[in-house]
Short mmCIF file of C-alpha atoms and ligand atoms in Angstrom, two decimals:
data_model
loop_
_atom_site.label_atom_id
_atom_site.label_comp_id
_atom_site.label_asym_id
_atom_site.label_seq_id
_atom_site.Cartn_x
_atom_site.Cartn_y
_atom_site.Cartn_z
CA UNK I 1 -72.68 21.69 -72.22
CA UNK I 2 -69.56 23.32 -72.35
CA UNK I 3 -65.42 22.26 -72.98
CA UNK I 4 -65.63 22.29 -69.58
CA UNK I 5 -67.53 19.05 -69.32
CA UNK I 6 -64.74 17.39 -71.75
CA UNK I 7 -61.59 18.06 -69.56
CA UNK I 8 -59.45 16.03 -67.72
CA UNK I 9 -59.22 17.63 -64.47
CA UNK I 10 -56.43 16.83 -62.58
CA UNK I 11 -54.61 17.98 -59.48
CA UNK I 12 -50.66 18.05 -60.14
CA UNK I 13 -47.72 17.61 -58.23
CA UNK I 14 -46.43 19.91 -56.32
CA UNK I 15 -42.30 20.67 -56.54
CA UNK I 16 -40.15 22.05 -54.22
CA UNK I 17 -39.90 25.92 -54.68
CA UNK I 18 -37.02 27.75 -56.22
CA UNK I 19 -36.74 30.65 -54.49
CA UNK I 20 -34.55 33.28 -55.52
CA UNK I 21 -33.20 34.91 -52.27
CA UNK I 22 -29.63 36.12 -51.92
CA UNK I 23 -27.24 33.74 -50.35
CA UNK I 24 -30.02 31.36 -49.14
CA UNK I 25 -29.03 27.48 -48.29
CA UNK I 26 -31.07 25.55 -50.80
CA UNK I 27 -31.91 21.46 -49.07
CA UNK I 28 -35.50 21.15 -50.61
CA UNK I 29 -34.47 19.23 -53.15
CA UNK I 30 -31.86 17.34 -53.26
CA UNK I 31 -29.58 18.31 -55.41
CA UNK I 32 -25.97 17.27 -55.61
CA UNK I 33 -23.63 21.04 -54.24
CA UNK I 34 -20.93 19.47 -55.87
CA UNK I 35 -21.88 19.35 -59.34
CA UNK I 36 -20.91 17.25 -62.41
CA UNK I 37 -17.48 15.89 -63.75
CA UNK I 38 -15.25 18.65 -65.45
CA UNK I 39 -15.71 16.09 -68.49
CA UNK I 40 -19.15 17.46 -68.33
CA UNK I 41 -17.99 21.03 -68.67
CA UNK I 42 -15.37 19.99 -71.57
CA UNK I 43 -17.58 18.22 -74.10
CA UNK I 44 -20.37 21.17 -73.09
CA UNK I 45 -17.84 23.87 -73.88
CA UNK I 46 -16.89 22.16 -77.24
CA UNK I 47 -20.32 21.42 -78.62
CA UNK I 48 -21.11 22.54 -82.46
CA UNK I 49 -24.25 24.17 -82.82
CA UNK I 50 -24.74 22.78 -86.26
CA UNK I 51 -25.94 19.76 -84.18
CA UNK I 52 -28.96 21.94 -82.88
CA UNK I 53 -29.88 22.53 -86.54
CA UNK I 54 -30.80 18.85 -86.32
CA UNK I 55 -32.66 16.61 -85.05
CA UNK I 56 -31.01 14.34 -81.91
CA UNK I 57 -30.41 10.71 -82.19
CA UNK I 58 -34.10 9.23 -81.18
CA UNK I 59 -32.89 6.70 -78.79
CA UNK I 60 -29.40 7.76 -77.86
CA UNK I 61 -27.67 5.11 -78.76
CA UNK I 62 -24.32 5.96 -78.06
CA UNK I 63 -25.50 7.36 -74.13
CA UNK I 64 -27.43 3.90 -74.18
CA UNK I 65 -24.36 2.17 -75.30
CA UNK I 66 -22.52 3.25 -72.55
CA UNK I 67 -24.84 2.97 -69.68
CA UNK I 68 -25.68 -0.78 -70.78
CA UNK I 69 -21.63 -1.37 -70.25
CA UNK I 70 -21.92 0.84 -66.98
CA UNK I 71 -24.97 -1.95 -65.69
CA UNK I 72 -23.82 -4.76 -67.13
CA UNK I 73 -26.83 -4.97 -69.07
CA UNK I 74 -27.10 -5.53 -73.41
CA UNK I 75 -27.77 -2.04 -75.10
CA UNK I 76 -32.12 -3.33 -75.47
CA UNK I 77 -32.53 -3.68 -72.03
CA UNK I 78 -32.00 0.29 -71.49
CA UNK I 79 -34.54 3.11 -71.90
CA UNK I 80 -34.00 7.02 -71.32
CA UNK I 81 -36.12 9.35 -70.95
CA UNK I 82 -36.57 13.07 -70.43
CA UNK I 83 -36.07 12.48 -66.91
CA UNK I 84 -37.10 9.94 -64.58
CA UNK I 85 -40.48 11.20 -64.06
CA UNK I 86 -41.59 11.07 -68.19
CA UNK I 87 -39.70 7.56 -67.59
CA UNK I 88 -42.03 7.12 -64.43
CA UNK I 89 -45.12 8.13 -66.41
CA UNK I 90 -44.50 6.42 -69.20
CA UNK I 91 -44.26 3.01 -67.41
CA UNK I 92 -47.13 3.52 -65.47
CA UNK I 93 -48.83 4.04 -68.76
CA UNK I 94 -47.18 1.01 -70.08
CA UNK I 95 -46.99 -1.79 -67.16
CA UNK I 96 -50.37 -0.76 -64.93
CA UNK I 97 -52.84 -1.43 -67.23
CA UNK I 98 -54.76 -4.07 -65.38
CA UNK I 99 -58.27 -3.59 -63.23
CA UNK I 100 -56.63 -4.04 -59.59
CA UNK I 101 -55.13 -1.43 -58.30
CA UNK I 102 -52.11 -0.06 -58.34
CA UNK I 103 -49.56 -0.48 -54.90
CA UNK I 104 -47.23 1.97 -53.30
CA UNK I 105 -46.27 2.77 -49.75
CA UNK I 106 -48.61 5.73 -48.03
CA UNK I 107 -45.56 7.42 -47.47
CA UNK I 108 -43.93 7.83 -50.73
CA UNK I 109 -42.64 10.07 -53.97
CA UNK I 110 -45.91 11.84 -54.07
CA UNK I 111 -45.52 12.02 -57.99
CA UNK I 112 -47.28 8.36 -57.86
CA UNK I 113 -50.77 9.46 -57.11
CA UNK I 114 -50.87 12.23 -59.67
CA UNK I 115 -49.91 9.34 -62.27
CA UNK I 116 -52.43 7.05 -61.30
CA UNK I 117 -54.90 10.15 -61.62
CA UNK I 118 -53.56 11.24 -64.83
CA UNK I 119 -54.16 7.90 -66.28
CA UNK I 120 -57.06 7.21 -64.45
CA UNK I 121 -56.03 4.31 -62.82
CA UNK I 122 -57.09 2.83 -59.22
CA UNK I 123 -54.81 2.70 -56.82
CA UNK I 124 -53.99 1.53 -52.87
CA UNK I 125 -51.48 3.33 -50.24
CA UNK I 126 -49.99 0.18 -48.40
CA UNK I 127 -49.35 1.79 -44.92
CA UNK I 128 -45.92 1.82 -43.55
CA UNK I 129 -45.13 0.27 -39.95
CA UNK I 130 -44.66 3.48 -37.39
CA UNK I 131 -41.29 3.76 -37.82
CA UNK I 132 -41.41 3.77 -41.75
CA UNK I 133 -40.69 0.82 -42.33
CA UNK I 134 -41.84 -1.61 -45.09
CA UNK I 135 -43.41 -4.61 -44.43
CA UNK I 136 -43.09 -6.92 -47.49
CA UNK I 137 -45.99 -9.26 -46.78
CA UNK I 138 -48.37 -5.93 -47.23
CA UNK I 139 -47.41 -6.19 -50.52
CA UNK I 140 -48.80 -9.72 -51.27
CA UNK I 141 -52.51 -9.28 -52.17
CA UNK I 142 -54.33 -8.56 -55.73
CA UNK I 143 -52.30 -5.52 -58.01
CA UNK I 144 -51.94 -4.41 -61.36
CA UNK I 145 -48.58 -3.40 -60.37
CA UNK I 146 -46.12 -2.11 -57.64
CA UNK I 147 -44.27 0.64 -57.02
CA UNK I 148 -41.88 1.86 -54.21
CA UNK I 149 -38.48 4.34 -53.92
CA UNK I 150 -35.56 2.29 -52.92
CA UNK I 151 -34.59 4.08 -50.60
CA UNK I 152 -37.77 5.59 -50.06
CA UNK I 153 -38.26 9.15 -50.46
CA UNK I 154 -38.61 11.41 -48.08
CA UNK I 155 -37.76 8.60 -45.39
CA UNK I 156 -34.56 7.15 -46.87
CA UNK I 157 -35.15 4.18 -45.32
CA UNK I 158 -33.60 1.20 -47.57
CA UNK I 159 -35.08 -2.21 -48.34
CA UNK I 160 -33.01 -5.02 -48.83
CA UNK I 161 -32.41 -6.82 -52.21
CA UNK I 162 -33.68 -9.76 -50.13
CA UNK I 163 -37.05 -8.07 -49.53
CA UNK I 164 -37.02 -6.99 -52.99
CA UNK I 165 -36.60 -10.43 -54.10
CA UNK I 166 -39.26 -11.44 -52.00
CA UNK I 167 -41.69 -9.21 -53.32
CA UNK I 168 -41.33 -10.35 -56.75
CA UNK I 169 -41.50 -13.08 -56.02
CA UNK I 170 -44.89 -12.68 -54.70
CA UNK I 171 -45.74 -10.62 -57.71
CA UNK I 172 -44.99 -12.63 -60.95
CA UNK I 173 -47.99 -11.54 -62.53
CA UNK I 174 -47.48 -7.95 -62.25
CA UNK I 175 -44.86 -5.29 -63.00
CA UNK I 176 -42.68 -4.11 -59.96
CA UNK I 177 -41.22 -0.93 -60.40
CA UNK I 178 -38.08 -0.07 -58.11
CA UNK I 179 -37.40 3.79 -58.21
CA UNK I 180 -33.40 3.98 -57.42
CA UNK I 181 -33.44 7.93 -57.51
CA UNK I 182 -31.30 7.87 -54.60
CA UNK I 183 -29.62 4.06 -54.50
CA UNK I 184 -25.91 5.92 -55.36
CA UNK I 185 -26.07 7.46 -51.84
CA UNK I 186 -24.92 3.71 -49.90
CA UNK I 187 -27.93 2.07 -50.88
CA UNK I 188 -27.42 -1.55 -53.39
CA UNK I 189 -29.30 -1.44 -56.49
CA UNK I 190 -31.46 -4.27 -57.70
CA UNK I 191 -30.36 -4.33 -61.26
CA UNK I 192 -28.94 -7.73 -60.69
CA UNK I 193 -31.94 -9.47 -60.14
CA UNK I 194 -33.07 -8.21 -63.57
CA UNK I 195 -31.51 -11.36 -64.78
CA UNK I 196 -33.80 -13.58 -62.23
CA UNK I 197 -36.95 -11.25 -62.52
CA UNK I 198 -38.65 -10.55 -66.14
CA UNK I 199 -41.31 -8.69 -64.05
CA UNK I 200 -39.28 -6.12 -62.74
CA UNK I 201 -37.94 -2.72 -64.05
CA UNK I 202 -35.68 -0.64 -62.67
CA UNK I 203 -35.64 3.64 -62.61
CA UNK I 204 -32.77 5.52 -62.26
CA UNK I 205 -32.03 9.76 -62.40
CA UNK I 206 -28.89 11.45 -63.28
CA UNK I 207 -30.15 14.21 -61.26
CA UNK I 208 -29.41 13.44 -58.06
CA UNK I 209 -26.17 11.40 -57.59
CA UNK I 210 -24.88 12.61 -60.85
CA UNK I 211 -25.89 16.52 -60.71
CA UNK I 212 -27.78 16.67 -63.92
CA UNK I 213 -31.46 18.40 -62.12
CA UNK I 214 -30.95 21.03 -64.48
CA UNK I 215 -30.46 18.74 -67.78
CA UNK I 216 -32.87 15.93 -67.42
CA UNK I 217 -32.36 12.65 -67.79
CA UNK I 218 -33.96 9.28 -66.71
CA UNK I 219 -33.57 5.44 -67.46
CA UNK I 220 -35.36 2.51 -67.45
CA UNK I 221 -33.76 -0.87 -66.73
CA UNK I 222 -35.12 -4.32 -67.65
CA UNK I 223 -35.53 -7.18 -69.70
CA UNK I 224 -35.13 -6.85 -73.50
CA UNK I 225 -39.05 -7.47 -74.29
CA UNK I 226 -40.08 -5.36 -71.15
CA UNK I 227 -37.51 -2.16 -72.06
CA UNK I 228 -39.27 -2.41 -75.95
CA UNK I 229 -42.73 -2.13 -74.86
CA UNK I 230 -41.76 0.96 -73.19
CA UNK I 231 -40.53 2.45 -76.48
CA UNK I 232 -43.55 1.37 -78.01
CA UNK I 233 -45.18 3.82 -75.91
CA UNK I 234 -42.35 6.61 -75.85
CA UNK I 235 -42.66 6.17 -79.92
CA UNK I 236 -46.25 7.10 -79.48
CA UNK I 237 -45.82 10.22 -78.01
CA UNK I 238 -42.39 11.80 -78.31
CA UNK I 239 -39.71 10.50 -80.39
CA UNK I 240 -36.99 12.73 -79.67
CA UNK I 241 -37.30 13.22 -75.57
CA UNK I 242 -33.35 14.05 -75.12
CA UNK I 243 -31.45 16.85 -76.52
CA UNK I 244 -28.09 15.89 -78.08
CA UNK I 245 -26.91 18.59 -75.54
CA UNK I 246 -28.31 16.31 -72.70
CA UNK I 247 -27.41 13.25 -74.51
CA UNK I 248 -22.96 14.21 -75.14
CA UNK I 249 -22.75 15.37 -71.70
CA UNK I 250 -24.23 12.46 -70.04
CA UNK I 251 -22.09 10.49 -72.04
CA UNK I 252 -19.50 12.35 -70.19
CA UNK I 253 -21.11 11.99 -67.00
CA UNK I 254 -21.32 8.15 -67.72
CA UNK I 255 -17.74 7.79 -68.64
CA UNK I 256 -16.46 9.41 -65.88
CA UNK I 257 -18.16 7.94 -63.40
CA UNK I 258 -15.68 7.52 -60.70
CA UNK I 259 -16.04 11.21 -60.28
CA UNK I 260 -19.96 11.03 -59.18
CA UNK I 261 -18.99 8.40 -56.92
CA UNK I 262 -16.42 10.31 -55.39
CA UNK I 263 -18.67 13.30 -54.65
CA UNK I 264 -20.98 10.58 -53.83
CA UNK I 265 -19.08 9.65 -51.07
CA UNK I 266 -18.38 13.12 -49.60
CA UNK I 267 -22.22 13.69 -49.55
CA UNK I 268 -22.45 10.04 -47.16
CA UNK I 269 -19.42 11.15 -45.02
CA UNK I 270 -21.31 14.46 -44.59
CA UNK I 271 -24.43 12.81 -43.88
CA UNK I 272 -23.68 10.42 -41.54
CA UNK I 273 -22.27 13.36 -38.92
CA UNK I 274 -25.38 15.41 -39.96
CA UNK I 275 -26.97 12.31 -37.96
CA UNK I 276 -25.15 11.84 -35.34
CA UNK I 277 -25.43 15.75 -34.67
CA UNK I 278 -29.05 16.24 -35.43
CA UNK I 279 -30.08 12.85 -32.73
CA UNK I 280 -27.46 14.99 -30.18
CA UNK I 281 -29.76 18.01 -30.30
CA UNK I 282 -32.79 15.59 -29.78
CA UNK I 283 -33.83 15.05 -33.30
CA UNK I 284 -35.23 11.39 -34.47
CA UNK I 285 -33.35 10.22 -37.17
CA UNK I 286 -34.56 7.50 -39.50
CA UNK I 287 -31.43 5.76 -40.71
CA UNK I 288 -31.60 7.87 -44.25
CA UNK I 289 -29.08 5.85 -47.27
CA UNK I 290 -30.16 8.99 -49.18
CA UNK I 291 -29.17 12.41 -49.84
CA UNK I 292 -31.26 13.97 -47.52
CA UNK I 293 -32.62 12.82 -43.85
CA UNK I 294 -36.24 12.84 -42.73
CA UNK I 295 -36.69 14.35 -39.11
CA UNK I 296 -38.38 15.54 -36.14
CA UNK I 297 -37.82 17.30 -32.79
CA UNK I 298 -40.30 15.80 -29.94
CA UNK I 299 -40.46 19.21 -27.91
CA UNK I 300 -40.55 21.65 -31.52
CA UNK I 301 -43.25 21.78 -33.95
CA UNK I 302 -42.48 21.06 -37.61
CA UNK I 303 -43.92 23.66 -39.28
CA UNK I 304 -42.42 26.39 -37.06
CA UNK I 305 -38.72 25.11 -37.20
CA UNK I 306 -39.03 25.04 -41.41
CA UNK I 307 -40.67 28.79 -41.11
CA UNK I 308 -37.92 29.55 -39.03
CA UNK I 309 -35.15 28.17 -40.83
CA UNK I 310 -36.86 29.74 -44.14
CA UNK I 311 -36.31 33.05 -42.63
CA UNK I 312 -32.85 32.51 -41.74
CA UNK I 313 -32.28 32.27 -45.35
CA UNK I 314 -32.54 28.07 -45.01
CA UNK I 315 -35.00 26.58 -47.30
CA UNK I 316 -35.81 22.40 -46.77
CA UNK I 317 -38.79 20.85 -47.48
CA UNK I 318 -42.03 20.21 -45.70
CA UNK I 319 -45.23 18.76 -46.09
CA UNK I 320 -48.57 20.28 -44.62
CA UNK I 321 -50.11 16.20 -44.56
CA UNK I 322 -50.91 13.54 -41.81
CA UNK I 323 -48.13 11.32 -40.29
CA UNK I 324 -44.98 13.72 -41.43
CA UNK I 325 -46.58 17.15 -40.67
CA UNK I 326 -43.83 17.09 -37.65
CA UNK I 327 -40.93 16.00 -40.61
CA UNK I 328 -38.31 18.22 -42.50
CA UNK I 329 -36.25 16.52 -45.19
CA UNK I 330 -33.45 18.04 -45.40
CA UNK I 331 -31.11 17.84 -48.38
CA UNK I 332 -27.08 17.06 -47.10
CA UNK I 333 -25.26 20.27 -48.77
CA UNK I 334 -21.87 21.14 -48.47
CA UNK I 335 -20.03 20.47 -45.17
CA UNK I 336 -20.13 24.44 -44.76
CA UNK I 337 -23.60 24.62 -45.63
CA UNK I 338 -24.70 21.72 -42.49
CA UNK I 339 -22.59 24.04 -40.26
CA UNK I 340 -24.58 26.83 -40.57
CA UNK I 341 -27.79 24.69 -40.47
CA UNK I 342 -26.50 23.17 -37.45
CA UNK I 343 -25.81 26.46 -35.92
CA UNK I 344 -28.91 27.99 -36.22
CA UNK I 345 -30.91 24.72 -34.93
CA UNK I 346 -28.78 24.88 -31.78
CA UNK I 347 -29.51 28.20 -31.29
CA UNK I 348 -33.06 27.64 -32.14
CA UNK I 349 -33.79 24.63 -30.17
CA UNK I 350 -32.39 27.08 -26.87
CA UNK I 351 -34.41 29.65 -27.72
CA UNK I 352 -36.81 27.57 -27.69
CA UNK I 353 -36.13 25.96 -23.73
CA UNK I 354 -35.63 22.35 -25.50
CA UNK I 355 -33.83 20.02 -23.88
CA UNK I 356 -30.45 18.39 -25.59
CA UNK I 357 -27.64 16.37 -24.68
C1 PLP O 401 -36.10 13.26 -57.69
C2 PLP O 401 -36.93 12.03 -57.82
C3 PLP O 401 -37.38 11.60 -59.06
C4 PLP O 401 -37.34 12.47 -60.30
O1 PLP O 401 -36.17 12.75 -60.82
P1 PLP O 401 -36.04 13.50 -62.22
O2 PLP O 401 -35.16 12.59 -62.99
O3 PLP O 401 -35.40 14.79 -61.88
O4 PLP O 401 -37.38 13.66 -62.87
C5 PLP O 401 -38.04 10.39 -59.15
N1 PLP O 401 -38.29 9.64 -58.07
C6 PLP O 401 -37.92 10.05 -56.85
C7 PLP O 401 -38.24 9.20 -55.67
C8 PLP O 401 -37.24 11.26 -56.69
O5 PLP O 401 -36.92 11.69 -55.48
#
């Protein structure tokens, strides 16, 4: 016998790199170029560091406060975390506790395998339709929970609140979790059918939509009775997951909110000519309500284009598996930034001898 026979073994997700190379175009992962409100940069610039001295706030009330005005939701039926994967975890390890197994689409955050693993809970990969789509019914059979991106990650495909509806429907005896990393991006969030639905909660990230990657924060949305079982569990293994750094400035972030929608919408006007340029040069385009768009060149292998593009000093993401080994997601930067991608796939693609319009 040895401590090696007590472990819990476990293989962990894998994150996007952060390379450090001069002037490089960073779309791996998704971050928002235009970063947060200048409210954000006030209260930082102004903050006493007697309040370091002491402990934070353990449920950040006032943030809580704030973002239960910003849903239209009652202050108890709103849970942060540090981050939306702890807030992920943590409601795996609250909600999925029964013997079926867990549900999520086979092409999904890939975060939701390691949980189930973690916890040591079963799970099933419900298998998309070919062209990533979602189909509801595959959803109807024996769970102990569901879980799916909405929009999906790394597709961006969006499901309607209708098919949402529809699924919990199905589902009253389980939790369904809807992971709105990306809903700011066009998409409608679901937060309205909380009111309809006690089985469903609702995850949300400030670091996407509201530039916060490098601050973390993450919130749970749901019914009153839900939302305190999850801080059962937070209280039983981290009372003080946000900073009162994290928690002033996201109060900013929150009260100025008209500014993340605004950069919000620069990222969709950007994206939806990325499209129309990238299906020009022969590129499939799943209709992406994300920051980022999924895609593939029939006449260029996957691989090849991202080692190409990673040498040009532009880094996007792509995974060595089945089904999207011929995929890049790539993260919508700054109008400049798509240029210059844009430039060097032209010049690529006739290099290359493939045919575009
Ligand atoms: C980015 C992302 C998250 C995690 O966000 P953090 O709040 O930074 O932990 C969760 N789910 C999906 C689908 C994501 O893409």
């Amino acid at each position: 016998m040895s401590w090696k026979d007590k472990l819990r073994q476990v293989e962990p997700y894998v994150a996007g790199e952060q390379p450090k190379l001069e002037n490089m175009i960073k779309l791996n992962t998704n971050e928002n170029p235009y970063g947060p409100s200048e409210h954000v940069k006030t209260v930082l610039n102004s903050i006493d560091t007697d309040h370091i001295r002491l402990y934070p706030n353990s449920d950040a009330d006032e943030l809580r406060h704030a973002l239960a005005v910003y849903h239209g939701l009652d202050d108890d039926q709103v849970f942060l975390g540090n981050g939306s994967d702890e807030v992920l975890a943590l409601s795996f390890l609250t909600f999925f506790n029964g013997d079926d197994p867990v549900l999520f689409p086979n092409i999904s955050y890939s975060f939701y395998p390691v949980y189930c693993d973690l916890f040591k809970m079963s799970y099933r990969q419900v298998l998309l339709n070919e062209d990533f789509t979602i189909n509801i019914n595959d959803f109807h059979q024996s769970n102990s929970g569901i879980i799916f991106p909405n929009p999906n990650a790394p597709t961006g495909l969006l499901l309607s609140l209708d098919a949402i509806e529809q699924i919990l429907k199905n589902n009253q005896d389980s939790m369904v979790i809807v992971d709105e990393a990306y809903i700011d991006f066009g998409g409608q969030t679901c937060v309205s059918l909380i009111r309809k639905f006690e089985n469903l909660i609702v995850i949300q990230t400030f670091s996407k939509s509201r530039s916060f990657a490098g601050a973390r924060l993450g919130v749970a949305l749901g019914n009153k009775e839900a939302i305190a079982h999850l801080y059962d569990v937070k209280n039983s293994f981290n009372s003080y997951p946000i900073d009162y750094i994290t928690q002033q400035i996201a109060l900013a972030s929150v009260l100025d909110s008209q500014d993340m929608k605004e950069k919000c919408q620069r990222i969709i006007r950007t994206r939806e000519r990325v499209k129309v340029q990238l299906k020009d040069l022969g590129f499939i385009v799943p209709d992406s309500y994300a920051n980022f768009v999924f895609v593939s060149h029939p006449q260029i292998d996957g691989q090849q284009l991202f080692l190409a593009l990673r040498k040009a000093g532009i880094i996007v993401r792509h995974w060595q598996q089945p089904l999207i080994d011929q995929y890049l997601r790539i993260t919508i930067g700054t109008d400049e930034q798509m240029d210059r991608l844009i430039a060097f796939i032209s010049q690529y693609l006739k290099e290359q001898g493939a045919v575009t319009k």
